Amino acid sequence: AKSDGQGSYRFFEAAMDEKMRSCRKLEIDLRRALSLREFSLVYQPQVSLHTSAVSGFEALLRWQCPTRGAVSPLDFIPLAEQTGVITSIGEWVLRTACREAASWPNDHSIAVNVSGVQFAHPNLVKVVMSALAESGLAPQRLELEITESVMLDDQGQSLTVLNNLRSLGVRMALDDFGTGYSSLGYLRRFSFDKIKIDQSFVRGTAHDPAGQAIVRAISSLGQSLGMKTVAEGVETREQFDRVVADGCTDVQGYLISRPLPAGQIASFLDDGIPQ
Ligand code: C2E
Ligand code: CA
Ligand code: CA
Ligand code: CA
């Protein structure tokens, strides 16, 4: 029994070593990816239910690694945050999104995800200013998406950052709404332009009265507070009809379009939204 115990301990140790090595390797690959231009952005349209027109796009990061293939942001963003690499990646995302969106045919807004580490970095406001200046994008067209968890640490400091960003003229969206806690407190203290209702509520089945009640409640809250409410992750016509009935102002999801490479935006806008 004793040797069994040691054996499994060694096995555990070896597995930990292996895990650390592969994390370290991923970190090195991530740092290299930036200089080797392995990142790109795709853009997913949002549609206004009021006008039935495209209201804006969300920029989403893609990594084509030569050895791993396409890696999902869900798999590398957490490590990029832990190691701090997210600061340089996030800066690249901001500059690239502003530059690419500046040349689009209409004045659609462009939403960029900002991670907690980026949000806490003292340079954020400067980086946003310089991305706007070098691209010539009007500040009103840039929207920054942050999640509730971004603001947990120091609420006073978070409010200062939010207000500084707002004073540049950029818009602020609260992402994945409903999945964190203390969300309502933030809505009270800062007037976001947009609430993005998490996919988990939107994609509940037809027999999910609780999910639907939550979407309805968030929409009505948004309306009272003068904030847009975007239903995320709408995949089916049925979900679409439901979020319309529940009072959302905008919709985003595969039903409208998958995220598109920058080169396809102009033709997407020309062809109109498939009904
Ligand atoms: P998110 O910000 O909540 O982005 C929405 C995610 O849902 C995207 O996944 C999008 O492709 C996916 N999606 C959109 N419509 C549908 C749908 O109808 N059905 C389904 N099943 N999925 C849909 P993606 O691109 O894999 O990104 C995952 C997450 O990674 C994002 O969640 C965001 O948290 C993070 N992320 C992506 N790009 C960036 C970035 O540039 N910076 C940072 N900090 N995070 C990013
Ligand atoms: Ca987002
Ligand atoms: Ca989201
Ligand atoms: Ca999310």
CSV table of C-alpha atoms and ligand atoms in Angstrom, one decimal:
chain,number,residue,atom,x,y,z
A,1,ALA,CA,0.0,0.0,0.0
A,2,LYS,CA,2.9,2.3,0.9
A,3,SER,CA,4.5,1.9,-2.5
A,4,ASP,CA,1.2,2.4,-4.2
A,5,GLY,CA,0.8,5.7,-2.4
A,6,GLN,CA,4.2,6.9,-3.4
A,7,GLY,CA,3.7,5.7,-6.9
A,8,SER,CA,0.5,7.8,-7.3
A,9,TYR,CA,2.2,10.7,-5.6
A,10,ARG,CA,5.0,10.6,-8.1
A,11,PHE,CA,2.4,10.2,-10.9
A,12,PHE,CA,0.7,13.3,-9.6
A,13,GLU,CA,4.0,15.2,-9.4
A,14,ALA,CA,4.8,14.2,-12.9
A,15,ALA,CA,1.4,15.3,-14.1
A,16,MET,CA,1.9,18.7,-12.4
A,17,ASP,CA,5.3,19.1,-14.0
A,18,GLU,CA,3.8,18.3,-17.4
A,19,LYS,CA,1.0,20.8,-16.9
A,20,MET,CA,3.4,23.5,-15.9
A,21,ARG,CA,5.6,22.8,-18.9
A,22,SER,CA,2.7,22.9,-21.3
A,23,CYS,CA,1.5,26.2,-19.7
A,24,ARG,CA,5.0,27.7,-20.0
A,25,LYS,CA,5.2,26.5,-23.7
A,26,LEU,CA,1.8,28.1,-24.4
A,27,GLU,CA,3.0,31.4,-22.8
A,28,ILE,CA,6.1,31.4,-25.0
A,29,ASP,CA,4.0,30.6,-28.1
A,30,LEU,CA,1.6,33.5,-27.2
A,31,ARG,CA,4.4,36.0,-26.9
A,32,ARG,CA,5.8,34.9,-30.2
A,33,ALA,CA,2.4,34.9,-31.9
A,34,LEU,CA,2.2,38.7,-31.5
A,35,SER,CA,5.4,39.4,-33.3
A,36,LEU,CA,4.8,36.7,-35.9
A,37,ARG,CA,1.4,38.1,-36.8
A,38,GLU,CA,-0.5,34.9,-36.0
A,39,PHE,CA,-3.4,36.9,-34.5
A,40,SER,CA,-6.3,38.2,-36.5
A,41,LEU,CA,-9.7,39.7,-35.7
A,42,VAL,CA,-13.1,38.6,-36.9
A,43,TYR,CA,-16.2,40.8,-36.6
A,44,GLN,CA,-19.7,39.7,-35.6
A,45,PRO,CA,-22.6,42.0,-36.5
A,46,GLN,CA,-25.2,43.2,-34.1
A,47,VAL,CA,-28.6,44.1,-35.5
A,48,SER,CA,-30.9,46.8,-34.1
A,49,LEU,CA,-34.5,45.5,-33.7
A,50,HIS,CA,-35.7,49.0,-33.9
A,51,THR,CA,-34.4,49.7,-37.4
A,52,SER,CA,-33.6,46.1,-38.6
A,53,ALA,CA,-30.2,47.4,-39.7
A,54,VAL,CA,-26.7,46.5,-38.6
A,55,SER,CA,-25.9,48.7,-35.6
A,56,GLY,CA,-22.3,47.5,-35.0
A,57,PHE,CA,-19.8,44.8,-34.8
A,58,GLU,CA,-17.9,43.0,-32.0
A,59,ALA,CA,-14.2,42.3,-32.6
A,60,LEU,CA,-13.2,38.7,-31.7
A,61,LEU,CA,-9.7,37.5,-31.5
A,62,ARG,CA,-8.4,34.5,-33.5
A,63,TRP,CA,-5.1,32.8,-33.1
A,64,GLN,CA,-3.8,30.6,-35.9
A,65,CYS,CA,-0.8,28.8,-34.3
A,66,PRO,CA,1.5,27.0,-36.7
A,67,THR,CA,1.8,24.0,-34.4
A,68,ARG,CA,-1.5,23.9,-32.5
A,69,GLY,CA,-3.8,25.1,-35.3
A,70,ALA,CA,-6.7,27.4,-34.5
A,71,VAL,CA,-6.8,28.0,-30.8
A,72,SER,CA,-10.0,29.3,-29.2
A,73,PRO,CA,-9.7,32.5,-27.1
A,74,LEU,CA,-11.4,30.6,-24.3
A,75,ASP,CA,-8.3,28.5,-24.2
A,76,PHE,CA,-5.6,31.1,-24.3
A,77,ILE,CA,-7.1,34.3,-22.9
A,78,PRO,CA,-7.0,33.0,-19.3
A,79,LEU,CA,-3.3,32.2,-19.5
A,80,ALA,CA,-2.6,35.5,-21.3
A,81,GLU,CA,-4.3,37.2,-18.3
A,82,GLN,CA,-2.3,35.2,-15.7
A,83,THR,CA,1.0,36.0,-17.4
A,84,GLY,CA,0.2,39.6,-18.3
A,85,VAL,CA,0.7,39.0,-22.0
A,86,ILE,CA,-2.9,40.1,-22.4
A,87,THR,CA,-1.7,43.7,-22.0
A,88,SER,CA,0.2,43.7,-25.3
A,89,ILE,CA,-2.3,41.4,-27.0
A,90,GLY,CA,-5.2,43.7,-25.9
A,91,GLU,CA,-3.4,46.7,-27.2
A,92,TRP,CA,-2.9,45.0,-30.6
A,93,VAL,CA,-6.6,44.2,-30.6
A,94,LEU,CA,-7.6,47.8,-29.9
A,95,ARG,CA,-5.3,49.3,-32.5
A,96,THR,CA,-6.3,46.7,-35.2
A,97,ALA,CA,-10.0,46.9,-34.6
A,98,CYS,CA,-10.0,50.8,-34.7
A,99,ARG,CA,-7.8,50.8,-37.9
A,100,GLU,CA,-9.9,48.1,-39.7
A,101,ALA,CA,-13.3,49.6,-38.7
A,102,ALA,CA,-12.2,53.1,-39.7
A,103,SER,CA,-12.4,52.1,-43.4
A,104,TRP,CA,-15.8,50.5,-43.3
A,105,PRO,CA,-18.5,52.0,-45.6
A,106,ASN,CA,-20.9,53.1,-42.8
A,107,ASP,CA,-20.4,54.5,-39.4
A,108,HIS,CA,-21.0,51.3,-37.6
A,109,SER,CA,-19.8,51.0,-34.0
A,110,ILE,CA,-17.0,48.6,-33.2
A,111,ALA,CA,-17.0,46.8,-29.9
A,112,VAL,CA,-13.7,45.6,-28.3
A,113,ASN,CA,-13.4,43.2,-25.4
A,114,VAL,CA,-11.3,44.5,-22.6
A,115,SER,CA,-10.0,42.0,-20.0
A,116,GLY,CA,-9.7,42.7,-16.3
A,117,VAL,CA,-5.9,42.9,-16.4
A,118,GLN,CA,-6.1,45.4,-19.2
A,119,PHE,CA,-8.7,47.4,-17.4
A,120,ALA,CA,-6.5,47.6,-14.2
A,121,HIS,CA,-3.5,48.7,-16.2
A,122,PRO,CA,-2.7,52.4,-15.8
A,123,ASN,CA,-2.0,52.8,-19.5
A,124,LEU,CA,-5.5,51.8,-20.7
A,125,VAL,CA,-6.8,55.3,-21.3
A,126,LYS,CA,-3.6,56.4,-23.1
A,127,VAL,CA,-3.7,53.3,-25.3
A,128,VAL,CA,-7.4,53.9,-26.2
A,129,MET,CA,-6.6,57.6,-27.0
A,130,SER,CA,-3.7,56.6,-29.3
A,131,ALA,CA,-5.7,53.9,-31.1
A,132,LEU,CA,-8.3,56.5,-31.8
A,133,ALA,CA,-5.8,59.1,-32.9
A,134,GLU,CA,-3.8,56.9,-35.2
A,135,SER,CA,-6.9,55.3,-36.9
A,136,GLY,CA,-8.9,58.5,-37.1
A,137,LEU,CA,-11.9,56.5,-35.8
A,138,ALA,CA,-14.5,58.8,-34.2
A,139,PRO,CA,-14.6,58.0,-30.4
A,140,GLN,CA,-18.4,57.6,-30.5
A,141,ARG,CA,-17.9,54.6,-32.8
A,142,LEU,CA,-15.7,52.7,-30.3
A,143,GLU,CA,-17.4,50.6,-27.6
A,144,LEU,CA,-15.5,48.8,-24.9
A,145,GLU,CA,-17.0,45.6,-23.5
A,146,ILE,CA,-16.1,44.7,-19.9
A,147,THR,CA,-17.5,42.0,-17.7
A,148,GLU,CA,-18.8,42.4,-14.2
A,149,SER,CA,-15.8,40.5,-12.8
A,150,VAL,CA,-13.5,43.2,-14.2
A,151,MET,CA,-14.8,45.6,-11.5
A,152,LEU,CA,-14.8,43.5,-8.4
A,153,ASP,CA,-11.4,44.5,-7.0
A,154,ASP,CA,-11.5,48.2,-6.4
A,155,GLN,CA,-14.8,49.7,-7.2
A,156,GLY,CA,-13.7,53.3,-6.7
A,157,GLN,CA,-10.8,52.9,-9.0
A,158,SER,CA,-13.0,51.1,-11.6
A,159,LEU,CA,-15.4,54.0,-11.6
A,160,THR,CA,-12.6,56.4,-12.2
A,161,VAL,CA,-11.4,54.4,-15.2
A,162,LEU,CA,-14.9,54.1,-16.5
A,163,ASN,CA,-15.4,57.8,-16.3
A,164,ASN,CA,-12.1,58.6,-17.9
A,165,LEU,CA,-12.9,56.3,-20.8
A,166,ARG,CA,-16.4,57.9,-21.1
A,167,SER,CA,-14.8,61.4,-21.2
A,168,LEU,CA,-12.9,60.3,-24.3
A,169,GLY,CA,-16.3,59.9,-25.9
A,170,VAL,CA,-16.2,56.1,-26.2
A,171,ARG,CA,-19.2,53.9,-25.2
A,172,MET,CA,-19.2,51.3,-22.5
A,173,ALA,CA,-21.0,47.9,-22.6
A,174,LEU,CA,-21.4,45.5,-19.7
A,175,ASP,CA,-20.7,42.0,-21.1
A,176,ASP,CA,-22.1,38.6,-20.0
A,177,PHE,CA,-24.7,40.3,-17.9
A,178,GLY,CA,-26.3,38.1,-15.3
A,179,THR,CA,-23.5,35.6,-14.9
A,180,GLY,CA,-21.5,37.5,-12.2
A,181,TYR,CA,-22.7,38.8,-8.9
A,182,SER,CA,-23.4,42.4,-7.7
A,183,SER,CA,-24.2,43.5,-11.3
A,184,LEU,CA,-27.0,45.7,-10.1
A,185,GLY,CA,-24.7,47.7,-7.9
A,186,TYR,CA,-22.6,48.6,-11.0
A,187,LEU,CA,-25.6,49.6,-13.0
A,188,ARG,CA,-26.6,52.0,-10.2
A,189,ARG,CA,-23.2,53.6,-10.1
A,190,PHE,CA,-22.2,53.8,-13.7
A,191,SER,CA,-24.5,54.5,-16.6
A,192,PHE,CA,-23.4,51.9,-19.2
A,193,ASP,CA,-24.6,52.4,-22.8
A,194,LYS,CA,-25.4,48.8,-23.3
A,195,ILE,CA,-26.0,45.6,-21.4
A,196,LYS,CA,-25.2,42.3,-23.2
A,197,ILE,CA,-27.4,39.6,-21.9
A,198,ASP,CA,-25.5,36.4,-21.6
A,199,GLN,CA,-26.1,33.6,-24.0
A,200,SER,CA,-27.0,31.2,-21.3
A,201,PHE,CA,-30.3,33.0,-20.7
A,202,VAL,CA,-31.0,33.6,-24.4
A,203,ARG,CA,-30.4,30.0,-25.5
A,204,GLY,CA,-32.5,28.4,-22.8
A,205,THR,CA,-35.0,26.1,-24.6
A,206,ALA,CA,-38.6,27.0,-25.3
A,207,HIS,CA,-39.4,25.3,-22.0
A,208,ASP,CA,-37.2,27.6,-19.9
A,209,PRO,CA,-39.6,30.1,-18.4
A,210,ALA,CA,-37.0,31.2,-15.8
A,211,GLY,CA,-34.4,32.1,-18.6
A,212,GLN,CA,-37.1,34.0,-20.4
A,213,ALA,CA,-38.2,35.8,-17.3
A,214,ILE,CA,-34.6,36.9,-16.7
A,215,VAL,CA,-34.2,38.2,-20.3
A,216,ARG,CA,-37.5,40.1,-19.9
A,217,ALA,CA,-36.5,41.6,-16.6
A,218,ILE,CA,-33.0,42.7,-17.8
A,219,SER,CA,-34.6,44.3,-20.9
A,220,SER,CA,-37.1,46.2,-18.9
A,221,LEU,CA,-34.3,47.3,-16.5
A,222,GLY,CA,-32.2,48.5,-19.4
A,223,GLN,CA,-35.1,50.4,-20.8
A,224,SER,CA,-35.8,52.2,-17.5
A,225,LEU,CA,-32.1,53.1,-17.3
A,226,GLY,CA,-31.8,54.2,-20.9
A,227,MET,CA,-29.4,51.4,-21.8
A,228,LYS,CA,-29.6,49.2,-24.9
A,229,THR,CA,-30.0,45.5,-24.2
A,230,VAL,CA,-28.3,43.1,-26.6
A,231,ALA,CA,-29.3,39.4,-26.7
A,232,GLU,CA,-26.2,37.4,-27.3
A,233,GLY,CA,-25.9,34.0,-28.9
A,234,VAL,CA,-29.2,34.0,-30.8
A,235,GLU,CA,-29.0,30.9,-33.1
A,236,THR,CA,-32.6,30.1,-34.1
A,237,ARG,CA,-35.6,31.9,-35.4
A,238,GLU,CA,-37.5,30.8,-32.3
A,239,GLN,CA,-34.9,32.4,-30.0
A,240,PHE,CA,-35.0,35.5,-32.1
A,241,ASP,CA,-38.8,35.8,-31.8
A,242,ARG,CA,-38.6,35.3,-28.1
A,243,VAL,CA,-36.0,38.0,-27.4
A,244,VAL,CA,-37.9,40.4,-29.6
A,245,ALA,CA,-41.0,39.7,-27.5
A,246,ASP,CA,-39.0,40.0,-24.4
A,247,GLY,CA,-38.0,43.6,-25.3
A,248,CYS,CA,-34.3,43.4,-26.2
A,249,THR,CA,-33.2,46.3,-28.4
A,250,ASP,CA,-30.4,44.5,-30.4
A,251,VAL,CA,-29.5,41.0,-31.4
A,252,GLN,CA,-26.2,39.2,-32.0
A,253,GLY,CA,-25.7,35.6,-32.9
A,254,TYR,CA,-25.1,32.9,-35.6
A,255,LEU,CA,-28.7,33.4,-36.8
A,256,ILE,CA,-27.7,36.9,-38.1
A,257,SER,CA,-24.1,36.0,-38.9
A,258,ARG,CA,-21.0,34.2,-37.7
A,259,PRO,CA,-18.0,36.5,-37.0
A,260,LEU,CA,-16.5,37.6,-40.3
A,261,PRO,CA,-13.0,38.4,-41.4
A,262,ALA,CA,-12.5,42.1,-42.1
A,263,GLY,CA,-12.4,41.5,-45.8
A,264,GLN,CA,-16.0,40.3,-45.8
A,265,ILE,CA,-17.6,43.2,-44.0
A,266,ALA,CA,-18.2,45.4,-47.0
A,267,SER,CA,-20.0,42.6,-49.0
A,268,PHE,CA,-22.0,41.6,-45.9
A,269,LEU,CA,-23.2,45.1,-45.6
A,270,ASP,CA,-24.0,45.3,-49.3
A,271,ASP,CA,-26.0,42.1,-49.4
A,272,GLY,CA,-28.1,43.0,-46.4
A,273,ILE,CA,-29.1,40.8,-43.6
A,274,PRO,CA,-30.6,37.5,-44.6
A,275,GLN,CA,-34.2,37.3,-43.4
B,1,C2E,P1,-17.8,37.0,-25.5
B,1,C2E,O1,-17.2,38.3,-25.4
B,1,C2E,O2,-19.0,36.7,-24.7
B,1,C2E,O3,-18.0,36.8,-27.1
B,1,C2E,C1,-19.1,36.1,-27.6
B,1,C2E,C2,-18.7,34.7,-28.0
B,1,C2E,O4,-19.8,33.9,-28.4
B,1,C2E,C3,-17.7,34.6,-29.2
B,1,C2E,O5,-16.9,33.5,-29.0
B,1,C2E,C4,-18.7,34.4,-30.4
B,1,C2E,O6,-18.1,33.8,-31.5
B,1,C2E,C5,-19.7,33.4,-29.7
B,1,C2E,N1,-21.0,33.5,-30.4
B,1,C2E,C6,-21.6,34.5,-31.0
B,1,C2E,N2,-22.8,34.1,-31.5
B,1,C2E,C7,-23.0,32.9,-31.1
B,1,C2E,C8,-24.1,31.9,-31.3
B,1,C2E,O7,-25.1,32.2,-31.9
B,1,C2E,N3,-23.9,30.7,-30.8
B,1,C2E,C9,-22.7,30.3,-30.2
B,1,C2E,N4,-22.6,29.0,-29.7
B,1,C2E,N5,-21.7,31.2,-29.9
B,1,C2E,C10,-21.8,32.4,-30.4
B,1,C2E,P2,-15.3,33.5,-29.2
B,1,C2E,O8,-15.0,34.4,-30.4
B,1,C2E,O9,-14.8,32.1,-29.2
B,1,C2E,O10,-14.8,34.2,-27.9
B,1,C2E,C11,-15.0,33.7,-26.6
B,1,C2E,C12,-14.6,34.6,-25.6
B,1,C2E,O11,-13.2,35.0,-25.6
B,1,C2E,C13,-15.4,36.0,-25.7
B,1,C2E,O12,-16.7,35.9,-25.1
B,1,C2E,C14,-14.4,36.9,-24.8
B,1,C2E,O13,-14.7,36.7,-23.5
B,1,C2E,C15,-13.1,36.3,-25.2
B,1,C2E,N6,-12.5,37.1,-26.2
B,1,C2E,C16,-12.6,37.0,-27.6
B,1,C2E,N7,-11.9,38.0,-28.2
B,1,C2E,C17,-11.3,38.7,-27.2
B,1,C2E,C18,-10.4,39.8,-27.2
B,1,C2E,O14,-10.0,40.4,-28.2
B,1,C2E,N8,-10.0,40.3,-26.0
B,1,C2E,C19,-10.4,39.7,-24.8
B,1,C2E,N9,-10.0,40.2,-23.6
B,1,C2E,N10,-11.2,38.6,-24.8
B,1,C2E,C20,-11.7,38.1,-26.0
B,2,CA,CA,-17.9,40.4,-25.6
B,3,CA,CA,-20.6,38.0,-24.0
B,4,CA,CA,-18.3,35.4,-22.4
